[in-house]
Tab-separated table of C-alpha atoms in Angstrom:
chain	number	residue	atom	x	y	z
A	1	ARG	CA	100.695	87.576	92.533
A	2	LYS	CA	98.731	90.429	90.730
A	3	GLU	CA	96.224	88.956	88.067
A	4	VAL	CA	98.062	91.387	85.578
A	5	GLU	CA	101.384	92.288	85.369
A	6	GLN	CA	104.003	94.516	82.893
A	7	ASP	CA	107.362	95.580	83.127
A	8	PRO	CA	106.716	98.950	83.922
A	9	GLY	CA	109.374	100.679	81.362
A	10	PRO	CA	110.070	103.156	80.037
A	11	PHE	CA	111.077	101.794	76.731
A	12	ASN	CA	113.056	104.676	75.105
A	13	VAL	CA	113.229	103.222	71.349
A	14	PRO	CA	114.775	104.856	68.045
A	15	GLU	CA	112.101	105.447	65.610
A	16	GLY	CA	111.949	103.092	62.732
A	17	ALA	CA	113.005	100.269	65.613
A	18	THR	CA	110.451	97.331	66.189
A	19	VAL	CA	109.746	96.472	70.689
A	20	ALA	CA	107.381	94.021	71.543
A	21	PHE	CA	105.189	94.151	75.304
A	22	ASN	CA	104.806	91.407	77.592
A	23	CYS	CA	102.205	90.678	79.434
A	24	THR	CA	101.117	87.759	82.349
A	25	TYR	CA	98.155	86.586	84.065
A	26	SER	CA	97.355	85.043	86.645
A	27	ASN	CA	93.599	83.530	86.230
A	28	SER	CA	92.981	80.894	84.242
A	29	ALA	CA	90.076	81.180	84.176
A	30	SER	CA	90.146	84.760	82.104
A	31	GLN	CA	89.063	84.585	78.960
A	32	SER	CA	89.231	87.594	76.419
A	33	PHE	CA	92.577	89.222	75.583
A	34	PHE	CA	92.728	93.024	75.070
A	35	TRP	CA	95.534	96.291	74.974
A	36	TYR	CA	94.378	99.679	75.278
A	37	ARG	CA	97.014	102.802	74.539
A	38	GLN	CA	96.978	105.585	76.587
A	39	ASP	CA	97.599	108.719	75.988
A	40	CYS	CA	100.113	111.273	78.046
A	41	ARG	CA	96.654	112.859	79.957
A	42	LYS	CA	93.900	111.509	77.890
A	43	GLU	CA	91.589	108.656	79.094
A	44	PRO	CA	92.427	104.955	77.465
A	45	LYS	CA	91.454	103.230	74.373
A	46	LEU	CA	91.403	99.517	72.967
A	47	LEU	CA	93.858	99.119	70.795
A	48	MET	CA	93.635	95.831	69.765
A	49	SER	CA	91.537	92.984	71.072
A	50	VAL	CA	93.911	90.029	71.598
A	51	TYR	CA	92.737	86.013	69.634
A	52	SER	CA	94.468	83.075	70.615
A	53	SER	CA	95.102	82.868	66.851
A	54	GLY	CA	96.929	85.838	67.140
A	55	ASN	CA	96.029	88.934	65.477
A	56	GLU	CA	97.369	92.107	63.426
A	57	ASP	CA	96.533	95.194	62.330
A	58	GLY	CA	98.925	97.145	60.367
A	59	ARG	CA	102.379	97.249	62.341
A	60	PHE	CA	100.544	95.742	65.295
A	61	THR	CA	100.583	91.983	66.607
A	62	ALA	CA	99.308	90.361	68.964
A	63	GLN	CA	99.831	87.292	70.789
A	64	LEU	CA	98.863	84.551	73.844
A	65	ASN	CA	99.835	81.518	74.945
A	66	ARG	CA	96.841	80.293	77.357
A	67	ALA	CA	99.690	77.621	78.344
A	68	SER	CA	102.145	79.301	79.651
A	69	GLN	CA	99.256	83.260	80.540
A	70	TYR	CA	101.652	85.056	78.240
A	71	ILE	CA	100.275	88.098	75.931
A	72	SER	CA	102.797	89.980	73.904
A	73	LEU	CA	102.269	93.035	71.468
A	74	LEU	CA	105.004	93.809	68.874
A	75	ILE	CA	104.985	96.978	66.452
A	76	ARG	CA	106.617	96.970	64.154
A	77	ASP	CA	108.847	100.452	62.155
A	78	SER	CA	107.741	102.621	64.976
A	79	LYS	CA	106.497	105.825	65.064
A	80	LEU	CA	106.589	108.815	66.508
A	81	SER	CA	102.930	108.877	67.594
A	82	ASP	CA	103.387	105.795	69.070
A	83	SER	CA	104.436	106.813	72.346
A	84	ALA	CA	101.595	105.925	75.076
A	85	THR	CA	101.333	104.002	77.927
A	86	TYR	CA	100.118	99.826	76.556
A	87	LEU	CA	97.698	98.495	78.721
A	88	CYS	CA	97.107	94.624	78.934
A	89	VAL	CA	92.983	93.636	79.712
A	90	VAL	CA	92.065	90.450	80.791
A	91	ASN	CA	88.633	89.328	80.456
A	92	ARG	CA	87.510	87.067	83.160
A	93	TYR	CA	83.449	85.351	84.078
A	94	SER	CA	82.502	86.659	87.259
A	95	GLY	CA	79.866	84.723	87.596
A	96	ALA	CA	75.598	85.431	87.447
A	97	GLY	CA	75.887	85.430	83.843
A	98	SER	CA	78.468	88.478	83.585
A	99	TYR	CA	82.630	88.970	82.931
A	100	GLN	CA	85.160	91.730	84.768
A	101	LEU	CA	88.552	93.107	83.164
A	102	THR	CA	90.775	94.269	84.940
A	103	PHE	CA	93.653	95.945	83.397
A	104	GLY	CA	97.421	95.747	84.434
A	105	LYS	CA	99.208	99.378	84.836
A	106	GLY	CA	100.620	99.757	81.696
A	107	THR	CA	103.822	100.263	79.685
A	108	LYS	CA	105.588	103.299	78.364
A	109	LEU	CA	106.800	103.372	75.036
A	110	SER	CA	109.103	106.694	74.009
A	111	VAL	CA	109.710	106.969	70.218
A	112	ILE	CA	112.445	109.362	69.988
A	113	PRO	CA	113.104	110.179	67.027
B	1	GLY	CA	74.662	109.498	75.192
B	2	ALA	CA	77.373	109.079	73.178
B	3	GLY	CA	79.514	108.648	75.390
B	4	VAL	CA	80.711	108.205	79.255
B	5	SER	CA	80.355	111.233	80.834
B	6	GLN	CA	82.135	112.692	84.084
B	7	SER	CA	81.974	115.134	85.981
B	8	PRO	CA	82.708	117.801	87.029
B	9	SER	CA	86.121	117.287	84.514
B	10	ASN	CA	88.050	119.388	86.981
B	11	LYS	CA	87.535	119.448	91.079
B	12	VAL	CA	89.755	121.154	93.731
B	13	THR	CA	88.999	121.224	96.982
B	14	GLU	CA	89.974	121.279	100.547
B	15	LYS	CA	91.749	119.063	103.029
B	16	GLY	CA	89.071	117.767	104.777
B	17	LYS	CA	86.006	117.920	102.701
B	18	ASP	CA	84.083	115.987	101.089
B	19	VAL	CA	83.822	115.365	97.417
B	20	GLU	CA	81.451	113.634	95.044
B	21	LEU	CA	82.574	112.701	91.712
B	22	ARG	CA	79.642	111.731	88.831
B	23	CYS	CA	79.422	108.947	86.007
B	24	ASP	CA	77.204	108.694	83.377
B	25	PRO	CA	77.438	105.699	81.828
B	26	ILE	CA	77.356	103.911	77.606
B	27	SER	CA	73.048	103.580	77.528
B	28	GLY	CA	72.704	99.960	78.831
B	29	HIS	CA	76.145	99.126	79.396
B	30	THR	CA	75.315	96.532	82.882
B	31	ALA	CA	79.257	97.017	84.109
B	32	LEU	CA	80.550	100.196	85.352
B	33	TYR	CA	84.618	100.805	86.945
B	34	TRP	CA	85.753	103.052	88.392
B	35	TYR	CA	89.767	103.537	88.882
B	36	ARG	CA	92.284	105.855	90.356
B	37	GLN	CA	95.440	107.883	88.075
B	38	SER	CA	97.787	109.137	90.346
B	39	LEU	CA	100.630	111.716	88.000
B	40	GLY	CA	102.885	109.336	86.440
B	41	GLN	CA	101.700	105.827	87.752
B	42	GLY	CA	99.256	102.700	86.567
B	43	LEU	CA	95.432	102.040	86.712
B	44	GLU	CA	94.497	101.252	89.853
B	45	PHE	CA	91.363	99.954	90.447
B	46	LEU	CA	89.105	101.432	92.692
B	47	ILE	CA	85.056	99.462	92.716
B	48	TYR	CA	83.014	97.421	89.964
B	49	PHE	CA	79.942	97.474	89.283
B	50	GLN	CA	77.288	94.249	87.957
B	51	GLY	CA	74.116	94.667	87.011
B	52	ASN	CA	71.652	94.539	90.049
B	53	SER	CA	74.646	92.051	92.205
B	54	ALA	CA	76.792	92.855	94.512
B	55	PRO	CA	79.601	96.012	93.709
B	56	ASP	CA	82.893	94.178	94.172
B	57	LYS	CA	84.505	96.950	96.586
B	58	SER	CA	88.367	95.652	96.760
B	59	GLY	CA	89.814	97.971	95.595
B	60	LEU	CA	88.749	101.513	97.323
B	61	PRO	CA	91.502	102.476	99.087
B	62	SER	CA	90.087	103.250	102.872
B	63	ASP	CA	86.336	103.940	104.548
B	64	ARG	CA	86.774	107.529	103.542
B	65	PHE	CA	85.191	105.942	100.095
B	66	SER	CA	82.574	105.093	98.507
B	67	ALA	CA	80.371	104.101	96.130
B	68	GLU	CA	76.579	104.327	94.772
B	69	ARG	CA	75.229	102.486	91.417
B	70	THR	CA	71.268	104.103	91.181
B	71	GLY	CA	68.885	102.179	89.017
B	72	GLY	CA	72.044	100.922	87.362
B	73	SER	CA	73.160	103.843	85.505
B	74	VAL	CA	74.337	106.887	86.909
B	75	SER	CA	77.505	105.663	89.029
B	76	THR	CA	78.551	108.874	92.376
B	77	LEU	CA	82.201	108.418	93.667
B	78	THR	CA	82.708	109.309	97.090
B	79	ILE	CA	84.885	110.913	99.381
B	80	GLN	CA	84.678	112.063	102.130
B	81	ARG	CA	87.625	114.431	104.606
B	82	THR	CA	89.653	114.068	101.342
B	83	GLN	CA	93.879	114.349	102.154
B	84	GLN	CA	96.059	115.188	100.027
B	85	GLU	CA	97.765	112.034	98.537
B	86	ASP	CA	93.958	111.912	97.354
B	87	SER	CA	94.648	114.089	94.389
B	88	ALA	CA	94.659	111.935	90.593
B	89	VAL	CA	92.722	111.964	88.385
B	90	TYR	CA	89.421	109.423	89.108
B	91	LEU	CA	88.938	107.577	85.422
B	92	CYS	CA	84.827	105.889	84.828
B	93	ALA	CA	84.783	103.316	82.146
B	94	SER	CA	81.547	101.619	81.148
B	95	SER	CA	81.208	98.077	79.088
B	96	SER	CA	78.505	95.615	78.289
B	97	ASN	CA	79.626	92.881	80.715
B	98	ARG	CA	77.375	90.984	79.330
B	99	VAL	CA	78.574	90.111	75.577
B	100	LEU	CA	82.522	87.970	76.467
B	101	GLY	CA	85.235	89.808	74.222
B	102	THR	CA	83.494	93.117	74.308
B	103	GLU	CA	85.461	96.248	75.145
B	104	ALA	CA	85.304	99.163	77.708
B	105	PHE	CA	85.471	102.921	77.013
B	106	PHE	CA	86.340	105.113	79.375
B	107	GLY	CA	85.139	108.710	80.621
B	108	GLN	CA	88.035	111.889	80.780
B	109	GLY	CA	87.859	111.268	83.477
B	110	THR	CA	88.188	114.246	86.922
B	111	ARG	CA	90.949	115.034	88.051
B	112	LEU	CA	91.124	116.112	91.983
B	113	THR	CA	93.436	118.572	93.286
B	114	VAL	CA	93.648	118.574	97.147
B	115	VAL	CA	95.371	121.129	98.817
């Protein structure tokens, strides 16, 4: 089983729609979680961290379920500019006081006019 | 520097030649990652350096690939006897991995084309 798994998509949604992405992780020792965004032919950039209690940033809501080892990202009122690939990222302790990030393959979103 | 710097930004090489890709991480970042991304595909983990510890090389696809990190800063990814399937964007990222919850910052990548 891969350490971080995502549905690759693509998700094609109309403007204004609500879309949800899911991610599962296999290592129960994982300690922190993120969503990154990657635009076409660009490098990935941090979208938001994911907190245990769930967190919201404008139209974006991230949730974590540690028992099920599951992370989600909800985008409300989709905009054309939301079209990108969304990467799920997991951080775990790797020994010697260090942490290692593992990236999922990403889910591609296309918002259609 | 202000961010992660990679060079060259583009590299075209002939099949069978060796190439070196360079990454300058953010100053003070102890963790450095190399990823490969083929056109339209997800990130493929290659190698991870953390401080002075032995690197995690589990993602290197063959013995033609190697990487080193000198002085805990600059890293070089070397591909020997390049093949056409090595054509991809090679991305480097760094983070301050001693702090839980910190993000990784990516360079803009090196686009490698093997002809």
